[in-house]
mmCIF file of C-alpha atoms in Angstrom:
data_model
loop_
_atom_site.group_PDB
_atom_site.id
_atom_site.type_symbol
_atom_site.label_atom_id
_atom_site.label_comp_id
_atom_site.label_asym_id
_atom_site.label_seq_id
_atom_site.Cartn_x
_atom_site.Cartn_y
_atom_site.Cartn_z
ATOM 1 C CA GLN V 1110 41.848 -7.032 -7.940
ATOM 2 C CA PHE V 1111 38.712 -8.467 -6.359
ATOM 3 C CA LEU V 1112 38.412 -12.191 -6.980
ATOM 4 C CA GLY V 1113 35.002 -12.268 -5.284
ATOM 5 C CA SER V 1114 33.359 -13.722 -2.189
ATOM 6 C CA THR V 1115 32.148 -17.181 -1.297
ATOM 7 C CA GLU V 1116 30.269 -18.701 1.605
ATOM 8 C CA VAL V 1117 32.275 -20.629 4.206
ATOM 9 C CA GLU V 1118 31.118 -22.906 6.987
ATOM 10 C CA GLN V 1119 33.341 -21.533 9.778
ATOM 11 C CA PRO V 1120 33.920 -17.898 10.877
ATOM 12 C CA LYS V 1121 37.710 -18.391 11.024
ATOM 13 C CA GLY V 1122 40.534 -20.808 10.289
ATOM 14 C CA THR V 1123 43.475 -21.082 7.899
ATOM 15 C CA GLU V 1124 42.116 -24.153 6.128
ATOM 16 C CA VAL V 1125 38.743 -22.447 5.690
ATOM 17 C CA VAL V 1126 40.450 -19.504 3.981
ATOM 18 C CA ARG V 1127 42.609 -21.742 1.762
ATOM 19 C CA ASP V 1128 39.588 -23.626 0.461
ATOM 20 C CA ALA V 1129 37.865 -20.335 -0.371
ATOM 21 C CA VAL V 1130 40.995 -19.033 -2.166
ATOM 22 C CA ARG V 1131 41.327 -22.205 -4.283
ATOM 23 C CA LYS V 1132 37.644 -22.026 -5.211
ATOM 24 C CA LEU V 1133 37.779 -18.376 -6.294
ATOM 25 C CA LYS V 1134 41.077 -18.790 -8.167
ATOM 26 C CA PHE V 1135 39.545 -21.588 -10.192
ATOM 27 C CA ALA V 1136 36.532 -19.379 -10.965
ATOM 28 C CA ARG V 1137 38.884 -16.559 -12.071
ATOM 29 C CA HIS V 1138 40.703 -18.871 -14.527
ATOM 30 C CA ILE V 1139 37.374 -19.844 -16.068
ATOM 31 C CA LYS V 1140 36.368 -16.183 -16.460
ATOM 32 C CA LYS V 1141 39.730 -15.339 -18.046
ATOM 33 C CA SER V 1142 39.292 -18.138 -20.558
ATOM 34 C CA GLU V 1143 35.931 -16.612 -21.443
ATOM 35 C CA GLY V 1144 37.532 -13.203 -21.959
ATOM 36 C CA GLN V 1145 36.336 -11.582 -18.716
ATOM 37 C CA LYS V 1146 38.744 -9.436 -16.723
ATOM 38 C CA THR V 1147 39.105 -9.463 -12.957
ATOM 39 C CA PRO V 1148 37.569 -6.212 -11.655
ATOM 40 C CA LYS V 1149 39.731 -3.742 -9.777
ATOM 41 C CA VAL V 1150 38.474 -2.204 -6.536
ATOM 42 C CA GLU V 1151 39.487 0.363 -3.936
ATOM 43 C CA LEU V 1152 39.525 -0.375 -0.200
ATOM 44 C CA GLN V 1153 38.719 2.073 2.605
ATOM 45 C CA ILE V 1154 39.791 0.743 6.011
ATOM 46 C CA SER V 1155 38.729 2.470 9.241
ATOM 47 C CA ILE V 1156 37.714 1.648 12.792
ATOM 48 C CA TYR V 1157 34.149 1.225 11.512
ATOM 49 C CA GLY V 1158 34.902 -1.403 8.868
ATOM 50 C CA VAL V 1159 36.160 -2.111 5.362
ATOM 51 C CA LYS V 1160 34.415 -0.600 2.338
ATOM 52 C CA ILE V 1161 34.900 -2.019 -1.154
ATOM 53 C CA LEU V 1162 34.453 0.744 -3.752
ATOM 54 C CA ASP V 1163 34.563 1.129 -7.491
ATOM 55 C CA PRO V 1164 37.826 3.026 -8.214
ATOM 56 C CA LYS V 1165 36.230 5.252 -10.879
ATOM 57 C CA THR V 1166 32.712 6.004 -9.640
ATOM 58 C CA LYS V 1167 33.533 5.604 -5.900
ATOM 59 C CA GLU V 1168 30.329 3.604 -5.532
ATOM 60 C CA VAL V 1169 30.281 1.329 -2.475
ATOM 61 C CA GLN V 1170 29.936 -2.273 -3.614
ATOM 62 C CA HIS V 1171 30.299 -3.905 -0.176
ATOM 63 C CA ASN V 1172 30.351 -2.432 3.323
ATOM 64 C CA CYS V 1173 31.802 -4.882 5.842
ATOM 65 C CA GLN V 1174 31.395 -3.587 9.385
ATOM 66 C CA LEU V 1175 34.383 -4.173 11.594
ATOM 67 C CA HIS V 1176 32.518 -5.937 14.397
ATOM 68 C CA ARG V 1177 31.271 -8.491 11.829
ATOM 69 C CA ILE V 1178 34.769 -9.350 10.556
ATOM 70 C CA SER V 1179 35.876 -12.511 12.371
ATOM 71 C CA PHE V 1180 39.114 -13.436 10.572
ATOM 72 C CA CYS V 1181 41.746 -11.730 8.392
ATOM 73 C CA ALA V 1182 44.889 -13.269 6.868
ATOM 74 C CA ASP V 1183 47.208 -13.213 3.862
ATOM 75 C CA ASP V 1184 48.204 -16.336 1.977
ATOM 76 C CA LYS V 1185 51.750 -17.435 2.921
ATOM 77 C CA THR V 1186 52.103 -19.533 -0.210
ATOM 78 C CA ASP V 1187 50.990 -16.696 -2.482
ATOM 79 C CA LYS V 1188 52.080 -13.242 -1.298
ATOM 80 C CA ARG V 1189 49.616 -11.551 -3.635
ATOM 81 C CA ILE V 1190 46.493 -12.959 -1.922
ATOM 82 C CA PHE V 1191 44.809 -11.656 1.250
ATOM 83 C CA THR V 1192 41.396 -12.487 2.670
ATOM 84 C CA PHE V 1193 38.977 -11.740 5.494
ATOM 85 C CA ILE V 1194 35.790 -13.424 6.691
ATOM 86 C CA CYS V 1195 32.738 -11.276 7.449
ATOM 87 C CA LYS V 1196 29.239 -12.217 8.633
ATOM 88 C CA ASP V 1197 26.558 -10.916 6.289
ATOM 89 C CA SER V 1198 24.027 -8.618 8.011
ATOM 90 C CA GLU V 1199 21.034 -9.842 5.991
ATOM 91 C CA SER V 1200 21.574 -13.569 5.559
ATOM 92 C CA ASN V 1201 23.770 -14.072 8.683
ATOM 93 C CA LYS V 1202 26.061 -16.272 6.569
ATOM 94 C CA HIS V 1203 29.848 -16.156 6.793
ATOM 95 C CA LEU V 1204 31.412 -14.887 3.564
ATOM 96 C CA CYS V 1205 35.103 -15.003 2.680
ATOM 97 C CA TYR V 1206 36.317 -12.050 0.565
ATOM 98 C CA VAL V 1207 39.445 -12.729 -1.528
ATOM 99 C CA PHE V 1208 41.699 -10.050 -3.084
ATOM 100 C CA ASP V 1209 44.807 -10.124 -5.283
ATOM 101 C CA SER V 1210 47.320 -7.334 -4.694
ATOM 102 C CA GLU V 1211 50.703 -7.429 -6.345
ATOM 103 C CA LYS V 1212 52.683 -5.436 -3.784
ATOM 104 C CA CYS V 1213 50.677 -4.595 -0.661
ATOM 105 C CA ALA V 1214 48.725 -7.724 0.312
ATOM 106 C CA GLU V 1215 50.573 -8.079 3.622
ATOM 107 C CA GLU V 1216 50.301 -4.342 4.379
ATOM 108 C CA ILE V 1217 46.534 -4.410 3.861
ATOM 109 C CA THR V 1218 46.216 -7.335 6.260
ATOM 110 C CA LEU V 1219 48.237 -5.448 8.891
ATOM 111 C CA THR V 1220 46.132 -2.323 8.343
ATOM 112 C CA ILE V 1221 42.921 -4.244 9.059
ATOM 113 C CA GLY V 1222 44.564 -5.583 12.231
ATOM 114 C CA GLN V 1223 45.440 -2.021 13.290
ATOM 115 C CA ALA V 1224 41.834 -0.982 12.725
ATOM 116 C CA PHE V 1225 40.780 -3.693 15.189
ATOM 117 C CA ASP V 1226 43.266 -2.387 17.794
ATOM 118 C CA LEU V 1227 42.055 1.219 17.423
ATOM 119 C CA ALA V 1228 38.429 0.186 17.598
ATOM 120 C CA TYR V 1229 39.086 -1.818 20.760
ATOM 121 C CA ARG V 1230 40.891 1.141 22.400
ATOM 122 C CA LYS V 1231 38.029 3.457 21.543
ATOM 123 C CA PHE V 1232 35.621 0.914 22.986
ATOM 124 C CA LEU V 1233 37.548 0.920 26.278
ATOM 125 C CA GLU V 1234 37.712 4.725 26.401
ATOM 126 C CA SER V 1235 34.004 5.159 25.802
ATOM 127 C CA GLY V 1236 33.045 2.340 28.151
ATOM 128 C CA GLY V 1237 31.183 0.541 25.401
ATOM 129 C CA LYS V 1238 28.817 3.471 24.816
ATOM 130 C CA ASP V 1239 29.971 4.068 21.273
ATOM 131 C CA VAL V 1240 29.176 0.535 20.149
ATOM 132 C CA GLU V 1241 25.835 0.572 21.925
ATOM 133 C CA THR V 1242 24.978 3.902 20.341
ATOM 134 C CA ARG V 1243 25.738 2.590 16.874
ATOM 135 C CA LYS V 1244 23.610 -0.481 17.535
ATOM 136 C CA GLN V 1245 20.715 1.708 18.684
ATOM 137 C CA ILE V 1246 21.037 3.924 15.620
ATOM 138 C CA ALA V 1247 21.047 0.878 13.356
ATOM 139 C CA GLY V 1248 17.969 -0.490 15.126
ATOM 140 C CA LEU V 1249 16.154 2.835 14.814
ATOM 141 C CA GLN V 1250 16.961 3.107 11.129
ATOM 142 C CA LYS V 1251 15.595 -0.353 10.538
ATOM 143 C CA ARG V 1252 12.438 0.481 12.506
ATOM 144 C CA ILE V 1253 11.975 3.692 10.514
ATOM 145 C CA GLN V 1254 12.195 1.743 7.274
ATOM 146 C CA GLU V 1255 9.597 -0.750 8.518
ATOM 147 C CA LEU V 1256 7.249 2.065 9.562
ATOM 148 C CA GLU V 1257 7.612 3.775 6.201
ATOM 149 C CA THR V 1258 6.714 0.539 4.440
ATOM 150 C CA GLU V 1259 3.717 0.020 6.734
ATOM 151 C CA ASN V 1260 2.617 3.622 6.212
ATOM 152 C CA ALA V 1261 2.708 3.206 2.426
ATOM 153 C CA GLU V 1262 0.579 0.045 2.680
ATOM 154 C CA LEU V 1263 -1.988 1.815 4.889
ATOM 155 C CA LYS V 1264 -2.217 4.724 2.436
ATOM 156 C CA ASN V 1265 -2.948 2.297 -0.383
ATOM 157 C CA LYS V 1266 -5.675 0.606 1.678
ATOM 158 C CA VAL V 1267 -7.306 3.962 2.538
ATOM 159 C CA GLN V 1268 -7.256 4.951 -1.122
ATOM 160 C CA ASP V 1269 -8.924 1.684 -2.101
ATOM 161 C CA LEU V 1270 -11.645 2.172 0.537
ATOM 162 C CA GLU V 1271 -12.333 5.723 -0.684
ATOM 163 C CA ASN V 1272 -12.677 4.494 -4.262
ATOM 164 C CA GLN V 1273 -15.093 1.744 -3.197
ATOM 165 C CA LEU V 1274 -17.172 4.274 -1.198
ATOM 166 C CA ARG V 1275 -17.448 6.593 -4.200
ATOM 167 C CA ILE V 1276 -18.587 3.757 -6.428
ATOM 168 C CA THR V 1277 -21.225 2.715 -3.832
ATOM 169 C CA GLN V 1278 -22.574 6.287 -3.600
ATOM 170 C CA VAL V 1279 -22.848 6.562 -7.372
ATOM 171 C CA HIS V 1280 -24.878 3.323 -7.558
ATOM 172 C CA ALA V 1281 -27.077 4.283 -4.572
ATOM 173 C CA SER V 1282 -28.219 7.715 -5.843
ATOM 174 C CA PRO V 1283 -29.771 7.778 -9.375
ATOM 175 C CA ALA V 1284 -28.380 10.286 -11.784
ATOM 176 C CA GLY V 1285 -30.237 13.571 -12.018
ATOM 177 C CA SER V 1286 -32.140 13.195 -8.748
ATOM 178 C CA VAL V 1287 -32.207 16.274 -6.573
ATOM 179 C CA THR V 1288 -33.269 16.207 -2.967
ATOM 180 C CA PRO V 1289 -35.933 18.883 -2.385
ATOM 181 C CA LYS V 1290 -35.000 21.444 0.201
ATOM 182 C CA SER V 1291 -37.577 22.898 2.554
ATOM 183 C CA PRO V 1292 -37.953 26.683 2.136
ATOM 184 C CA SER V 1293 -36.349 28.751 4.861
ATOM 185 C CA THR V 1294 -38.523 31.095 6.947
ATOM 186 C CA ASP V 1295 -37.910 34.551 8.360
ATOM 187 C CA ILE V 1296 -38.126 35.679 12.012
ATOM 188 C CA PHE V 1297 -41.963 35.740 11.774
ATOM 189 C CA ASP V 1298 -42.025 32.100 10.552
ATOM 190 C CA MET V 1299 -43.139 33.304 7.102
ATOM 191 C CA VAL V 1300 -41.974 31.835 3.830
ATOM 192 C CA PRO V 1301 -40.126 34.504 1.844
ATOM 193 C CA PHE V 1302 -41.874 35.774 -1.294
ATOM 194 C CA SER V 1303 -40.573 34.529 -4.600
ATOM 195 C CA PRO V 1304 -42.117 35.651 -7.894
ATOM 196 C CA ILE V 1305 -41.190 32.306 -9.477
ATOM 197 C CA SER V 1306 -42.375 29.900 -6.792
ATOM 198 C CA PRO V 1307 -46.159 29.494 -6.309
ATOM 199 C CA GLN V 1308 -47.904 30.745 -3.184
ATOM 200 C CA SER V 1309 -47.718 28.252 -0.354
ATOM 201 C CA SER V 1310 -51.021 27.000 1.021
ATOM 202 C CA THR V 1311 -49.613 26.466 4.530
ATOM 203 C CA PRO V 1312 -51.682 28.358 7.177
ATOM 204 C CA THR V 1313 -49.958 30.904 9.405
ATOM 205 C CA ARG V 1314 -49.500 30.656 13.152
ATOM 206 C CA ASN V 1315 -52.918 32.283 13.891
ATOM 207 C CA GLY V 1316 -54.673 29.498 11.949
ATOM 208 C CA THR V 1317 -56.054 31.697 9.135
ATOM 209 C CA GLN V 1318 -55.617 30.714 5.537
ATOM 210 C CA PRO V 1319 -54.117 33.449 3.354
ATOM 211 C CA PRO V 1320 -56.402 34.734 0.567
ATOM 212 C CA PRO V 1321 -56.005 32.908 -2.712
ATOM 213 C CA VAL V 1322 -54.089 34.679 -5.384
ATOM 214 C CA PRO V 1323 -56.138 35.054 -8.568
ATOM 215 C CA SER V 1324 -54.609 32.949 -11.260
ATOM 216 C CA ARG V 1325 -53.937 34.412 -14.652
ATOM 217 C CA SER V 1326 -55.727 32.427 -17.299
ATOM 218 C CA THR V 1327 -55.423 32.689 -21.038
ATOM 219 C CA GLU V 1328 -59.085 31.677 -21.524
ATOM 220 C CA ILE V 1329 -61.597 34.288 -22.848
ATOM 221 C CA LYS V 1330 -63.789 35.716 -20.073
ATOM 222 C CA ARG V 1331 -67.567 35.799 -20.506
ATOM 223 C CA ASP V 1332 -70.212 37.951 -18.856
ATOM 224 C CA LEU V 1333 -73.169 36.920 -16.693
ATOM 225 C CA PHE V 1334 -75.173 35.782 -19.728
ATOM 226 C CA GLY V 1335 -72.339 33.791 -21.250
ATOM 227 C CA ALA V 1336 -71.561 36.370 -23.945
ATOM 228 C CA GLU V 1337 -68.057 37.342 -24.921
ATOM 229 C CA PRO V 1338 -67.011 40.953 -24.197
ATOM 230 C CA PHE V 1339 -67.190 43.379 -27.112
ATOM 231 C CA ASP V 1340 -63.897 44.190 -28.746
ATOM 232 C CA PRO V 1341 -64.117 46.798 -31.521
ATOM 233 C CA PHE V 1342 -60.743 45.740 -32.865
ATOM 234 C CA ASN V 1343 -61.688 42.084 -33.247
ATOM 235 C CA CYS V 1344 -65.211 42.393 -34.682
ATOM 236 C CA GLY V 1345 -65.395 41.678 -38.404
ATOM 237 C CA ALA V 1346 -67.936 41.482 -41.148
ATOM 238 C CA GLY V 1347 -68.532 37.825 -40.448
ATOM 239 C CA ASP V 1348 -69.812 38.632 -36.922
ATOM 240 C CA PHE V 1349 -73.068 40.139 -38.216
ATOM 241 C CA PRO V 1350 -75.929 38.588 -40.236
ATOM 242 C CA PRO V 1351 -76.058 39.498 -43.939
ATOM 243 C CA ASP V 1352 -79.128 41.830 -43.560
ATOM 244 C CA ILE V 1353 -77.525 43.808 -40.767
ATOM 245 C CA GLN V 1354 -74.351 44.107 -42.766
ATOM 246 C CA SER V 1355 -76.300 45.466 -45.761
ATOM 247 C CA LYS V 1356 -77.985 48.091 -43.588
ATOM 248 C CA LEU V 1357 -74.651 49.156 -42.163
ATOM 249 C CA ASP V 1358 -73.313 49.524 -45.676
ATOM 250 C CA GLU V 1359 -76.327 51.678 -46.612
ATOM 251 C CA MET V 1360 -75.802 53.867 -43.517
ATOM 252 C CA GLN V 1361 -72.159 54.308 -44.439
ATOM 253 C CA GLU V 1362 -73.152 55.398 -47.978
ATOM 254 C CA GLY V 1363 -75.749 57.788 -46.497
ATOM 255 C CA PHE V 1364 -73.145 59.332 -44.187
ATOM 256 C CA LYS V 1365 -70.960 59.923 -47.205
ATOM 257 C CA MET V 1366 -73.870 61.700 -48.944
ATOM 258 C CA GLY V 1367 -74.481 63.994 -45.961
ATOM 259 C CA LEU V 1368 -77.364 62.194 -44.226
ATOM 260 C CA THR V 1369 -77.853 62.240 -40.438
ATOM 261 C CA LEU V 1370 -79.280 59.774 -37.902
ATOM 262 C CA GLU V 1371 -82.378 61.870 -37.149
ATOM 263 C CA GLY V 1372 -84.625 60.547 -39.959
ATOM 264 C CA THR V 1373 -83.263 57.021 -40.017
ATOM 265 C CA VAL V 1374 -85.384 54.166 -38.695
ATOM 266 C CA PHE V 1375 -83.608 51.202 -37.143
ATOM 267 C CA CYS V 1376 -85.047 47.802 -36.537
ATOM 268 C CA LEU V 1377 -83.349 45.725 -33.865
ATOM 269 C CA ASP V 1378 -85.486 42.622 -34.217
ATOM 270 C CA PRO V 1379 -82.904 40.627 -36.088
ATOM 271 C CA LEU V 1380 -80.337 41.468 -33.432
ATOM 272 C CA ASP V 1381 -82.502 39.950 -30.705
ATOM 273 C CA SER V 1382 -81.995 36.544 -32.262
ATOM 274 C CA ARG V 1383 -78.273 36.653 -31.350
ATOM 275 C CA CYS V 1384 -78.911 36.808 -27.566
#
């Protein structure tokens, strides 16, 4: 059972451990009176440290590295209690971890002591390289985490700048405005012909102006004297004076009766008044 951990002022000492045990035992009695049970844990002891795990999910609750453990002891007055003091890696405070084991409290304390002996032998065999390597790896991992955090912040800043630039461009250019493009020319420096675009009035290289293209107009053309051109399909009865119309009607009746133009006399005087 894991009674918990509490901060201590010294990294080692029997009296320091006893004070921590009394404090955590008192806290356990209060929790029991409130109906809370003391949690059970599983310990993994190796030359790298002591891991405190959840016995069901195997989730690591605390990872105490061996080189940070400064003191380990079991309580002589209570054979169920064993403790060790470890320096926290983040806060650099000394924490005393207290456990309650019914049968193997002393064996666990001896096992942690054996882990120290094995770690020290390995340190001597490797000439200290193993410890230095682990320190370098830990430093690199920390640096990688810092760089990842810095990289995420820089990405956010770049995204904000891009959004501000887009907003500035939208306000600078009015909606619907199109920048006119100059027409491209061929190898003879001539503007390509387009039936939609009007003829350009720009002179060629030899200085001559191209002939103007006659514009198509919907207005009615008139002759030299200002008269409209004759259109037999558009002329009606209203285009002639009443006397001329009556004569034309008489000629049409005469044609129906078999008359010819040889004996007919025409008078064009009234027509002269139209010119």
